[in-house]
Amino acid sequence: AGGPAPLLALTVALRALNCFLVQTSFVPDEYWQSLEVAHRMLFNTNNYGYLTWEWANGLRGYSYPLIFASIYKALQLLAKDDVHLLIWVPRLAQAVLAAFADVKLYSLVQHLENAETAKCVYFCQLCSWFTWYSCTRTLTNTMETLLTIFALSYYPIKGSKMGSSCKYLALIALAIVIRPTAVIPWIPLVFSHFLQEQRKADLILHNCIPVGLVTVGTSLIIDRVFFGEWVLVQLNFLKFNVLQNLGTFYGSHPWHWYFTQGLPVILGTHLPFFIHGCVLAPKRYRIFLTAVIWTVLVYSMLSHKEFRFIYPVLPFCMVFCGYSLKHLKAWKKSAASFLLLSNLLPALYTGLIHQRGSLDVMSHIQQLCNSSYQSQAFVFIMMPCHSTPFYSHVHCPLKMRFLQCPPDLTGNESYIDEADVFYSNPLGWLNKEFYNDTLLPSHLIFFSVLEQEISSFLALRGYERTATVFHTHVPQGRVGSHIYVYRKKTEINR
């Protein structure tokens, strides 16, 4: 694997390739809580941009989007704020950070064990299909995971001389500012550190309190600048997701979902190696296993569950997988080949094929920016809300609209959001909303499953299909296999 410098160069190249081989959408937060916010922070002088309901209610902080707004600003100053660079440069920045995290994980294991075990852990980390799928995305969960690896490399585990209370606590604090749930995996680790620390008062007075005050203070100031008022985002986030449990608005799963589906899916074929590694690993690594089990248990108590929520425990799991691989001795090469091949297929399929339509369709919208027709164009995205990115992937003040779906925060039992109202009777909704021809959008974008239901509206109002974009092989409910772009004939040909 070479020393840290050649290894870093190799890893950066690999993660850059990883970045370009992930051309699919995962979850709306990838854009709506990062790039869309950053785009609005910087380009709102042109009066285009959109903030989701979380921002109106102070549930999200500006610290993470500020990173991308800074990238956008640099591109703007260089007169390179081209839409393709606005899309890819933030992702490449995330890829470089992911590469640094991979090498940090290698160095940590090399320090704790030896070069051979470190290579095995590094190999498992690079092989992981879910890490490949997620590590270059602009998700808060991705940054939370990368900061967890950086913090881990300074954590004072028994036998480590690299421990630095101040550094690891500062990195945890930064992760919590970006995503408050980052505190969960660290509760057992910090507690364990506190128990084994001789100078407990020093740890609290000289490390925990100053680090906490500086990070919370910085976060408060950043949010004060952009919200225009004092907002303690972390408290609002906790209140909404835990105390009010309003996350169930976006779906709920049974308590055991992370054990029976979540963790087995994100681990994939690493699962037997993880179990084997847990049995073999020395006692001092039990704290890592505790962090994994504790995190999965805590998330299991919340009704709304997603694969990405437990992504931050994956690096802990990779330490055990690498430990297992190293101890397979005669079977090591065969096991490594199995891991590589069995992860390659899901990594490439999910990265290049599954759910790619919602990004591909944006290039059709971008084309309207370069036409003389831009000022008259009006794009209406009739899909489950936040299915596609928005202005961060268009970068021109085009008139656009999508179906809204904010949860009700007033306690109204009979509340139904706009998207649900639309889907309960699409044809009736369209006829009522666009009762006058002058209100009609120039372009309609929707999933193929909707076409038959609204065909009479499309024919009557003079729309023709201009593009068919592949989205997924496994259409479900409101999500179709393809996305259709319809254009109003009269507007164009007049």
Short mmCIF file of C-alpha atoms in Angstrom, two decimals:
data_model
loop_
_atom_site.label_atom_id
_atom_site.label_comp_id
_atom_site.label_asym_id
_atom_site.label_seq_id
_atom_site.Cartn_x
_atom_site.Cartn_y
_atom_site.Cartn_z
CA ALA A 1 0.00 0.00 0.00
CA GLY A 2 3.01 2.33 0.35
CA GLY A 3 3.53 5.11 2.89
CA PRO A 4 0.89 7.73 3.73
CA ALA A 5 1.87 10.15 0.90
CA PRO A 6 1.72 7.65 -2.04
CA LEU A 7 -1.28 6.02 -0.36
CA LEU A 8 -3.06 9.39 -0.13
CA ALA A 9 -2.39 10.17 -3.80
CA LEU A 10 -3.76 6.75 -4.80
CA THR A 11 -6.81 7.14 -2.55
CA VAL A 12 -7.60 10.65 -3.83
CA ALA A 13 -7.46 9.30 -7.41
CA LEU A 14 -9.75 6.40 -6.45
CA ARG A 15 -12.28 8.64 -4.68
CA ALA A 16 -12.25 11.10 -7.62
CA LEU A 17 -13.10 8.17 -9.90
CA ASN A 18 -15.71 7.11 -7.31
CA CYS A 19 -17.21 10.61 -7.52
CA PHE A 20 -17.66 10.46 -11.30
CA LEU A 21 -19.05 6.92 -11.14
CA VAL A 22 -21.89 8.01 -8.86
CA GLN A 23 -24.47 9.67 -11.12
CA THR A 24 -27.66 8.67 -9.34
CA SER A 25 -29.82 10.30 -6.69
CA PHE A 26 -30.05 8.84 -3.20
CA VAL A 27 -32.22 11.09 -1.00
CA PRO A 28 -33.43 14.71 -1.44
CA ASP A 29 -31.30 15.97 1.49
CA GLU A 30 -28.23 15.54 -0.72
CA TYR A 31 -29.24 18.76 -2.49
CA TRP A 32 -31.99 20.39 -0.48
CA GLN A 33 -30.05 20.68 2.79
CA SER A 34 -26.68 21.57 1.25
CA LEU A 35 -26.29 22.69 -2.37
CA GLU A 36 -29.70 24.37 -2.71
CA VAL A 37 -29.10 26.30 0.49
CA ALA A 38 -25.56 27.27 -0.56
CA HIS A 39 -26.81 28.37 -3.98
CA ARG A 40 -29.46 30.55 -2.38
CA MET A 41 -26.97 32.00 0.14
CA LEU A 42 -24.75 33.22 -2.67
CA PHE A 43 -26.99 33.86 -5.66
CA ASN A 44 -30.19 35.07 -3.98
CA THR A 45 -29.52 38.60 -5.30
CA ASN A 46 -31.01 37.27 -8.55
CA ASN A 47 -34.13 36.30 -6.58
CA TYR A 48 -34.02 32.62 -7.27
CA GLY A 49 -33.51 29.79 -4.84
CA TYR A 50 -35.62 27.84 -2.45
CA LEU A 51 -35.39 26.83 1.20
CA THR A 52 -37.40 23.88 2.52
CA TRP A 53 -39.66 24.13 5.58
CA GLU A 54 -36.81 22.97 7.89
CA TRP A 55 -35.07 26.30 7.30
CA ALA A 56 -38.21 28.32 7.99
CA ASN A 57 -38.44 26.51 11.35
CA GLY A 58 -34.73 26.74 12.26
CA LEU A 59 -34.16 22.96 12.19
CA ARG A 60 -31.02 23.15 10.09
CA GLY A 61 -27.85 25.19 10.48
CA TYR A 62 -25.89 27.13 7.87
CA SER A 63 -22.44 25.79 8.89
CA TYR A 64 -22.45 22.90 6.39
CA PRO A 65 -23.96 24.77 3.39
CA LEU A 66 -21.43 27.55 4.10
CA ILE A 67 -18.66 25.16 2.92
CA PHE A 68 -20.37 24.85 -0.49
CA ALA A 69 -21.28 28.53 -0.61
CA SER A 70 -17.51 29.23 -0.18
CA ILE A 71 -16.75 26.86 -3.10
CA TYR A 72 -19.41 28.64 -5.20
CA LYS A 73 -17.92 32.02 -4.24
CA ALA A 74 -14.44 30.89 -5.31
CA LEU A 75 -15.85 29.70 -8.66
CA GLN A 76 -17.72 32.99 -9.05
CA LEU A 77 -14.55 35.04 -8.38
CA LEU A 78 -12.71 32.96 -10.98
CA ALA A 79 -15.62 33.57 -13.40
CA LYS A 80 -16.08 29.78 -13.54
CA ASP A 81 -19.55 29.53 -11.98
CA ASP A 82 -20.70 27.28 -14.80
CA VAL A 83 -23.56 24.95 -13.85
CA HIS A 84 -21.47 21.79 -14.42
CA LEU A 85 -18.72 23.04 -12.11
CA LEU A 86 -21.32 24.05 -9.50
CA ILE A 87 -22.57 20.46 -9.56
CA TRP A 88 -19.24 18.60 -9.62
CA VAL A 89 -16.74 20.70 -7.62
CA PRO A 90 -18.61 20.28 -4.27
CA ARG A 91 -18.80 16.54 -4.93
CA LEU A 92 -15.08 16.40 -5.75
CA ALA A 93 -14.30 18.32 -2.55
CA GLN A 94 -16.31 15.71 -0.64
CA ALA A 95 -14.38 12.95 -2.48
CA VAL A 96 -11.01 14.42 -1.44
CA LEU A 97 -12.17 14.59 2.19
CA ALA A 98 -13.34 10.96 1.93
CA ALA A 99 -9.87 9.98 0.66
CA PHE A 100 -8.21 11.72 3.64
CA ALA A 101 -10.59 9.85 5.97
CA ASP A 102 -9.73 6.49 4.33
CA VAL A 103 -6.02 7.14 4.87
CA LYS A 104 -6.66 8.27 8.46
CA LEU A 105 -8.41 4.96 9.12
CA TYR A 106 -5.41 3.11 7.62
CA SER A 107 -2.94 5.08 9.77
CA LEU A 108 -5.00 4.50 12.93
CA VAL A 109 -5.07 0.70 12.46
CA GLN A 110 -1.40 0.66 11.47
CA HIS A 111 -0.60 2.48 14.72
CA LEU A 112 -2.83 0.23 16.85
CA GLU A 113 -1.95 -3.07 15.13
CA ASN A 114 0.44 -3.39 12.17
CA ALA A 115 0.71 -2.57 8.46
CA GLU A 116 -0.85 -5.87 7.39
CA THR A 117 -4.05 -5.37 9.45
CA ALA A 118 -4.16 -1.73 8.33
CA LYS A 119 -4.06 -2.82 4.67
CA CYS A 120 -6.93 -5.25 5.30
CA VAL A 121 -9.07 -2.55 6.97
CA TYR A 122 -8.21 -0.09 4.19
CA PHE A 123 -9.16 -2.71 1.58
CA CYS A 124 -12.51 -3.41 3.30
CA GLN A 125 -13.22 0.33 3.52
CA LEU A 126 -12.53 0.83 -0.21
CA CYS A 127 -14.56 -2.27 -1.12
CA SER A 128 -17.69 -1.27 0.79
CA TRP A 129 -20.46 -0.71 -1.77
CA PHE A 130 -22.37 1.61 0.57
CA THR A 131 -19.31 3.77 1.28
CA TRP A 132 -18.72 3.97 -2.49
CA TYR A 133 -22.37 4.94 -2.97
CA SER A 134 -22.41 7.58 -0.21
CA CYS A 135 -18.96 9.04 0.50
CA THR A 136 -18.85 11.57 -2.36
CA ARG A 137 -22.41 12.84 -1.86
CA THR A 138 -23.12 16.25 -0.35
CA LEU A 139 -25.12 14.76 2.53
CA THR A 140 -24.77 15.84 6.16
CA ASN A 141 -24.57 12.09 6.96
CA THR A 142 -21.46 11.85 4.76
CA MET A 143 -19.73 14.71 6.55
CA GLU A 144 -20.80 13.24 9.90
CA THR A 145 -19.17 9.92 8.91
CA LEU A 146 -15.93 11.52 7.68
CA LEU A 147 -15.60 13.64 10.84
CA THR A 148 -16.25 10.50 12.91
CA ILE A 149 -13.23 8.82 11.22
CA PHE A 150 -11.05 11.92 11.78
CA ALA A 151 -12.14 12.06 15.45
CA LEU A 152 -11.50 8.33 15.84
CA SER A 153 -7.88 8.79 14.75
CA TYR A 154 -7.33 11.07 17.78
CA TYR A 155 -9.44 9.07 20.24
CA PRO A 156 -7.35 7.83 23.22
CA ILE A 157 -8.04 4.10 22.81
CA LYS A 158 -5.92 1.85 25.05
CA GLY A 159 -2.53 1.27 23.48
CA SER A 160 -2.71 4.40 21.34
CA LYS A 161 -0.15 7.18 21.68
CA MET A 162 -1.92 9.32 19.06
CA GLY A 163 -4.77 10.29 21.39
CA SER A 164 -5.60 13.97 21.69
CA SER A 165 -8.63 14.86 23.81
CA CYS A 166 -8.81 18.35 22.40
CA LYS A 167 -8.63 17.31 18.74
CA TYR A 168 -11.10 14.45 18.90
CA LEU A 169 -13.59 16.46 20.98
CA ALA A 170 -13.32 19.40 18.56
CA LEU A 171 -14.04 17.10 15.61
CA ILE A 172 -17.03 15.55 17.40
CA ALA A 173 -18.33 19.04 18.24
CA LEU A 174 -18.00 20.05 14.58
CA ALA A 175 -19.88 16.91 13.52
CA ILE A 176 -22.66 17.72 16.02
CA VAL A 177 -22.93 21.27 14.65
CA ILE A 178 -23.36 19.84 11.13
CA ARG A 179 -25.71 17.05 12.22
CA PRO A 180 -26.78 16.85 15.89
CA THR A 181 -27.27 13.06 15.70
CA ALA A 182 -23.47 12.73 15.42
CA VAL A 183 -23.44 12.72 19.23
CA ILE A 184 -25.06 9.24 19.34
CA PRO A 185 -22.10 6.95 18.40
CA TRP A 186 -19.79 9.04 20.58
CA ILE A 187 -21.75 8.75 23.85
CA PRO A 188 -20.23 5.34 24.83
CA LEU A 189 -16.77 6.37 23.54
CA VAL A 190 -16.65 9.66 25.47
CA PHE A 191 -18.06 7.97 28.57
CA SER A 192 -15.40 5.23 28.35
CA HIS A 193 -12.67 7.87 27.93
CA PHE A 194 -14.02 9.77 30.97
CA LEU A 195 -13.94 6.61 33.12
CA GLN A 196 -10.32 5.76 32.23
CA GLU A 197 -9.09 9.38 32.47
CA GLN A 198 -7.16 10.09 35.69
CA ARG A 199 -7.56 13.88 35.53
CA LYS A 200 -11.33 14.02 35.07
CA ALA A 201 -11.69 17.66 36.14
CA ASP A 202 -9.00 18.72 33.64
CA LEU A 203 -10.75 16.84 30.84
CA ILE A 204 -14.00 18.69 31.53
CA LEU A 205 -12.58 22.15 32.34
CA HIS A 206 -9.72 22.31 29.83
CA ASN A 207 -11.15 20.30 26.94
CA CYS A 208 -14.92 19.67 26.96
CA ILE A 209 -16.11 23.12 28.07
CA PRO A 210 -13.76 25.29 25.89
CA VAL A 211 -14.34 23.09 22.80
CA GLY A 212 -18.11 23.11 23.38
CA LEU A 213 -18.25 26.89 23.87
CA VAL A 214 -16.14 27.66 20.79
CA THR A 215 -18.05 25.36 18.42
CA VAL A 216 -21.55 26.21 19.68
CA GLY A 217 -20.59 29.90 19.72
CA THR A 218 -19.30 29.78 16.12
CA SER A 219 -22.36 27.85 14.98
CA LEU A 220 -24.66 30.38 16.72
CA ILE A 221 -22.91 33.33 15.05
CA ILE A 222 -23.02 31.73 11.57
CA ASP A 223 -26.75 31.00 11.99
CA ARG A 224 -27.37 34.51 13.41
CA VAL A 225 -25.87 36.01 10.24
CA PHE A 226 -28.00 33.97 7.85
CA PHE A 227 -31.24 33.58 9.83
CA GLY A 228 -31.15 37.21 10.94
CA GLU A 229 -31.95 36.14 14.52
CA TRP A 230 -30.53 33.93 17.27
CA VAL A 231 -31.44 30.28 16.59
CA LEU A 232 -30.18 27.21 18.47
CA VAL A 233 -30.56 24.75 15.60
CA GLN A 234 -29.37 21.69 17.53
CA LEU A 235 -32.13 22.14 20.13
CA ASN A 236 -34.84 22.58 17.46
CA PHE A 237 -33.56 19.47 15.63
CA LEU A 238 -33.74 17.40 18.83
CA LYS A 239 -37.21 18.74 19.68
CA PHE A 240 -38.59 17.92 16.23
CA ASN A 241 -37.01 14.51 15.65
CA VAL A 242 -36.98 13.05 19.15
CA LEU A 243 -39.44 14.80 21.46
CA GLN A 244 -42.19 15.41 18.89
CA ASN A 245 -41.17 12.42 16.71
CA LEU A 246 -42.43 14.29 13.65
CA GLY A 247 -40.01 12.35 11.45
CA THR A 248 -42.79 9.74 11.12
CA PHE A 249 -44.36 12.13 8.60
CA TYR A 250 -41.75 10.75 6.17
CA GLY A 251 -42.56 7.12 6.94
CA SER A 252 -42.06 4.70 9.81
CA HIS A 253 -40.55 1.23 10.15
CA PRO A 254 -40.73 -1.53 12.79
CA TRP A 255 -38.28 -1.28 15.72
CA HIS A 256 -36.08 -4.17 14.44
CA TRP A 257 -35.58 -2.68 10.92
CA TYR A 258 -31.93 -1.67 11.46
CA PHE A 259 -31.04 -5.16 12.74
CA THR A 260 -32.95 -7.12 10.11
CA GLN A 261 -32.48 -4.81 7.09
CA GLY A 262 -30.57 -1.58 7.74
CA LEU A 263 -27.20 -2.89 8.96
CA PRO A 264 -27.20 -6.12 6.86
CA VAL A 265 -27.88 -4.09 3.67
CA ILE A 266 -25.22 -1.41 4.21
CA LEU A 267 -22.67 -4.05 5.27
CA GLY A 268 -23.61 -6.32 2.36
CA THR A 269 -21.13 -9.18 1.90
CA HIS A 270 -18.95 -7.67 4.65
CA LEU A 271 -21.48 -9.01 7.21
CA PRO A 272 -19.87 -12.46 7.84
CA PHE A 273 -16.43 -10.77 8.09
CA PHE A 274 -17.84 -8.26 10.58
CA ILE A 275 -19.28 -11.04 12.78
CA HIS A 276 -16.05 -13.05 12.53
CA GLY A 277 -14.00 -9.92 13.36
CA CYS A 278 -16.14 -9.17 16.42
CA VAL A 279 -15.33 -12.65 17.78
CA LEU A 280 -11.58 -12.34 17.06
CA ALA A 281 -10.80 -8.71 17.91
CA PRO A 282 -8.96 -7.92 21.16
CA LYS A 283 -10.82 -6.59 24.21
CA ARG A 284 -9.84 -2.97 23.63
CA TYR A 285 -11.93 -2.88 20.44
CA ARG A 286 -15.08 -3.78 22.35
CA ILE A 287 -15.73 -0.07 22.75
CA PHE A 288 -16.09 0.19 18.93
CA LEU A 289 -18.59 -2.67 18.93
CA THR A 290 -20.44 -1.00 21.82
CA ALA A 291 -20.65 2.20 19.75
CA VAL A 292 -22.15 0.25 16.81
CA ILE A 293 -24.73 -1.62 18.90
CA TRP A 294 -25.63 1.47 20.95
CA THR A 295 -26.12 3.61 17.81
CA VAL A 296 -28.31 1.00 16.12
CA LEU A 297 -30.37 0.60 19.33
CA VAL A 298 -30.90 4.35 19.73
CA TYR A 299 -31.97 4.77 16.09
CA SER A 300 -34.24 1.73 16.43
CA MET A 301 -36.28 3.67 19.01
CA LEU A 302 -37.16 6.35 16.44
CA SER A 303 -40.01 5.46 14.06
CA HIS A 304 -38.51 7.07 10.93
CA LYS A 305 -35.59 4.97 9.71
CA GLU A 306 -33.19 5.30 6.77
CA PHE A 307 -30.02 3.48 5.68
CA ARG A 308 -27.98 6.69 5.72
CA PHE A 309 -28.69 7.36 9.42
CA ILE A 310 -26.41 4.48 10.47
CA TYR A 311 -23.72 5.22 7.85
CA PRO A 312 -21.43 6.72 10.58
CA VAL A 313 -21.02 3.27 12.23
CA LEU A 314 -19.72 1.71 9.01
CA PRO A 315 -16.04 2.73 9.60
CA PHE A 316 -16.18 1.03 13.05
CA CYS A 317 -17.50 -2.11 11.34
CA MET A 318 -14.67 -1.99 8.77
CA VAL A 319 -12.08 -2.28 11.57
CA PHE A 320 -13.64 -5.66 12.52
CA CYS A 321 -13.96 -6.74 8.87
CA GLY A 322 -10.28 -5.97 8.28
CA TYR A 323 -9.32 -7.85 11.44
CA SER A 324 -11.25 -10.87 10.16
CA LEU A 325 -9.68 -10.69 6.70
CA LYS A 326 -6.15 -10.52 8.12
CA HIS A 327 -6.72 -13.66 10.21
CA LEU A 328 -8.06 -15.77 7.33
CA LYS A 329 -4.43 -16.52 6.36
CA ALA A 330 -4.66 -19.17 3.58
CA TRP A 331 -8.12 -17.99 2.56
CA LYS A 332 -7.20 -14.30 2.58
CA LYS A 333 -6.76 -13.85 -1.19
CA SER A 334 -9.96 -15.73 -2.03
CA ALA A 335 -11.91 -13.78 0.61
CA ALA A 336 -10.53 -10.46 -0.69
CA SER A 337 -11.49 -11.38 -4.28
CA PHE A 338 -14.98 -12.34 -3.08
CA LEU A 339 -15.37 -9.03 -1.23
CA LEU A 340 -14.19 -7.01 -4.22
CA LEU A 341 -16.37 -8.74 -6.81
CA SER A 342 -19.50 -8.98 -4.64
CA ASN A 343 -19.34 -5.24 -3.83
CA LEU A 344 -18.39 -4.09 -7.33
CA LEU A 345 -21.76 -4.99 -8.85
CA PRO A 346 -24.02 -3.21 -6.31
CA ALA A 347 -21.62 -0.22 -6.22
CA LEU A 348 -21.74 0.24 -10.01
CA TYR A 349 -25.45 -0.52 -10.32
CA THR A 350 -26.54 1.87 -7.55
CA GLY A 351 -24.00 4.48 -8.63
CA LEU A 352 -24.67 4.49 -12.37
CA ILE A 353 -28.14 3.06 -13.01
CA HIS A 354 -30.61 2.98 -10.10
CA GLN A 355 -32.50 6.30 -9.68
CA ARG A 356 -30.49 8.29 -12.20
CA GLY A 357 -33.46 9.93 -13.94
CA SER A 358 -33.99 12.69 -11.43
CA LEU A 359 -30.46 14.00 -12.15
CA ASP A 360 -30.49 13.32 -15.91
CA VAL A 361 -33.74 15.24 -16.36
CA MET A 362 -32.05 18.38 -14.99
CA SER A 363 -29.93 18.65 -18.15
CA HIS A 364 -33.18 19.01 -20.14
CA ILE A 365 -34.20 21.89 -17.87
CA GLN A 366 -30.70 23.45 -18.13
CA GLN A 367 -31.13 23.70 -21.92
CA LEU A 368 -33.95 26.21 -21.39
CA CYS A 369 -31.43 28.57 -19.76
CA ASN A 370 -29.48 28.93 -22.97
CA SER A 371 -32.48 29.59 -25.20
CA SER A 372 -34.12 32.89 -26.11
CA TYR A 373 -37.27 31.30 -24.74
CA GLN A 374 -35.99 31.38 -21.11
CA SER A 375 -38.07 34.37 -19.93
CA GLN A 376 -41.37 32.74 -21.04
CA ALA A 377 -40.49 29.23 -19.82
CA PHE A 378 -42.24 27.82 -16.75
CA VAL A 379 -41.27 24.33 -15.58
CA PHE A 380 -43.62 22.40 -13.30
CA ILE A 381 -42.18 19.26 -11.67
CA MET A 382 -45.16 17.01 -10.87
CA MET A 383 -43.32 14.38 -8.85
CA PRO A 384 -43.18 13.35 -5.18
CA CYS A 385 -41.77 16.52 -3.63
CA HIS A 386 -38.01 17.14 -3.74
CA SER A 387 -37.56 14.27 -6.24
CA THR A 388 -35.10 16.37 -8.23
CA PRO A 389 -32.53 19.01 -7.31
CA PHE A 390 -33.57 22.59 -8.07
CA TYR A 391 -31.65 25.79 -8.87
CA SER A 392 -28.23 24.40 -7.85
CA HIS A 393 -28.47 22.15 -10.94
CA VAL A 394 -29.94 24.79 -13.28
CA HIS A 395 -28.17 28.01 -12.22
CA CYS A 396 -30.39 30.49 -14.05
CA PRO A 397 -33.51 32.40 -12.89
CA LEU A 398 -35.92 30.09 -14.69
CA LYS A 399 -39.49 29.99 -13.40
CA MET A 400 -39.88 26.60 -11.71
CA ARG A 401 -42.37 24.99 -9.37
CA PHE A 402 -42.75 21.63 -7.64
CA LEU A 403 -45.36 19.98 -5.40
CA GLN A 404 -44.92 21.00 -1.77
CA CYS A 405 -44.98 18.61 1.21
CA PRO A 406 -44.15 20.37 4.50
CA PRO A 407 -45.40 18.54 7.60
CA ASP A 408 -48.03 20.23 9.74
CA LEU A 409 -46.49 21.72 12.88
CA THR A 410 -49.77 23.06 14.30
CA GLY A 411 -51.29 19.73 15.34
CA ASN A 412 -54.05 19.78 12.72
CA GLU A 413 -55.27 16.17 12.47
CA SER A 414 -56.89 16.59 9.04
CA TYR A 415 -53.85 18.23 7.40
CA ILE A 416 -52.91 16.96 3.91
CA ASP A 417 -49.92 18.40 2.04
CA GLU A 418 -50.07 19.64 -1.56
CA ALA A 419 -48.36 16.54 -3.02
CA ASP A 420 -50.89 14.21 -1.34
CA VAL A 421 -53.82 16.38 -2.48
CA PHE A 422 -52.43 16.27 -6.04
CA TYR A 423 -51.93 12.48 -6.07
CA SER A 424 -55.42 11.82 -4.68
CA ASN A 425 -56.87 13.26 -7.94
CA PRO A 426 -54.19 14.46 -10.41
CA LEU A 427 -56.57 15.31 -13.26
CA GLY A 428 -59.02 17.24 -11.06
CA TRP A 429 -56.15 19.10 -9.36
CA LEU A 430 -54.61 20.17 -12.69
CA ASN A 431 -57.92 21.38 -14.12
CA LYS A 432 -58.62 23.37 -10.97
CA GLU A 433 -55.08 24.80 -10.63
CA PHE A 434 -54.71 25.75 -14.32
CA TYR A 435 -58.30 26.82 -15.02
CA ASN A 436 -56.98 29.54 -17.32
CA ASP A 437 -54.65 28.84 -20.27
CA THR A 438 -52.45 31.81 -19.37
CA LEU A 439 -51.47 30.03 -16.12
CA LEU A 440 -50.26 26.85 -17.86
CA PRO A 441 -46.61 25.79 -17.47
CA SER A 442 -44.57 25.57 -20.67
CA HIS A 443 -43.02 22.28 -19.48
CA LEU A 444 -44.38 19.46 -17.33
CA ILE A 445 -42.08 16.86 -15.80
CA PHE A 446 -43.48 13.72 -14.19
CA PHE A 447 -42.99 9.98 -13.67
CA SER A 448 -44.33 7.63 -16.34
CA VAL A 449 -46.89 6.11 -13.93
CA LEU A 450 -48.83 9.40 -14.00
CA GLU A 451 -49.17 9.70 -17.80
CA GLN A 452 -52.31 7.65 -18.30
CA GLU A 453 -54.19 9.43 -15.52
CA ILE A 454 -53.59 12.91 -16.93
CA SER A 455 -53.55 12.04 -20.66
CA SER A 456 -56.80 13.95 -21.36
CA PHE A 457 -55.35 17.11 -19.75
CA LEU A 458 -52.14 16.80 -21.82
CA ALA A 459 -54.06 16.30 -25.10
CA LEU A 460 -56.60 19.05 -24.44
CA ARG A 461 -53.99 21.65 -23.45
CA GLY A 462 -51.67 20.88 -26.37
CA TYR A 463 -48.72 19.19 -24.67
CA GLU A 464 -46.35 16.84 -26.49
CA ARG A 465 -43.71 14.55 -25.07
CA THR A 466 -40.21 15.79 -25.92
CA ALA A 467 -38.04 13.52 -23.77
CA THR A 468 -38.11 10.17 -22.00
CA VAL A 469 -35.51 9.69 -19.28
CA PHE A 470 -34.75 6.32 -17.65
CA HIS A 471 -34.98 6.36 -13.83
CA THR A 472 -35.13 2.88 -12.26
CA HIS A 473 -35.75 -0.81 -12.92
CA VAL A 474 -37.81 -1.07 -9.71
CA PRO A 475 -40.65 1.48 -9.90
CA GLN A 476 -42.69 1.79 -6.71
CA GLY A 477 -45.92 3.63 -5.99
CA ARG A 478 -45.65 7.20 -7.27
CA VAL A 479 -42.16 6.62 -8.68
CA GLY A 480 -42.16 5.31 -12.25
CA SER A 481 -39.47 3.57 -14.31
CA HIS A 482 -39.09 6.66 -16.54
CA ILE A 483 -39.46 10.42 -16.30
CA TYR A 484 -41.33 12.21 -19.08
CA VAL A 485 -40.76 15.78 -20.23
CA TYR A 486 -43.80 17.37 -21.89
CA ARG A 487 -43.73 20.70 -23.69
CA LYS A 488 -46.66 22.94 -24.60
CA LYS A 489 -46.75 23.04 -28.42
CA THR A 490 -48.42 26.41 -28.92
CA GLU A 491 -45.87 28.25 -26.74
CA ILE A 492 -42.92 27.09 -28.81
CA ASN A 493 -44.36 27.21 -32.30
CA ARG A 494 -46.15 30.51 -32.04
#
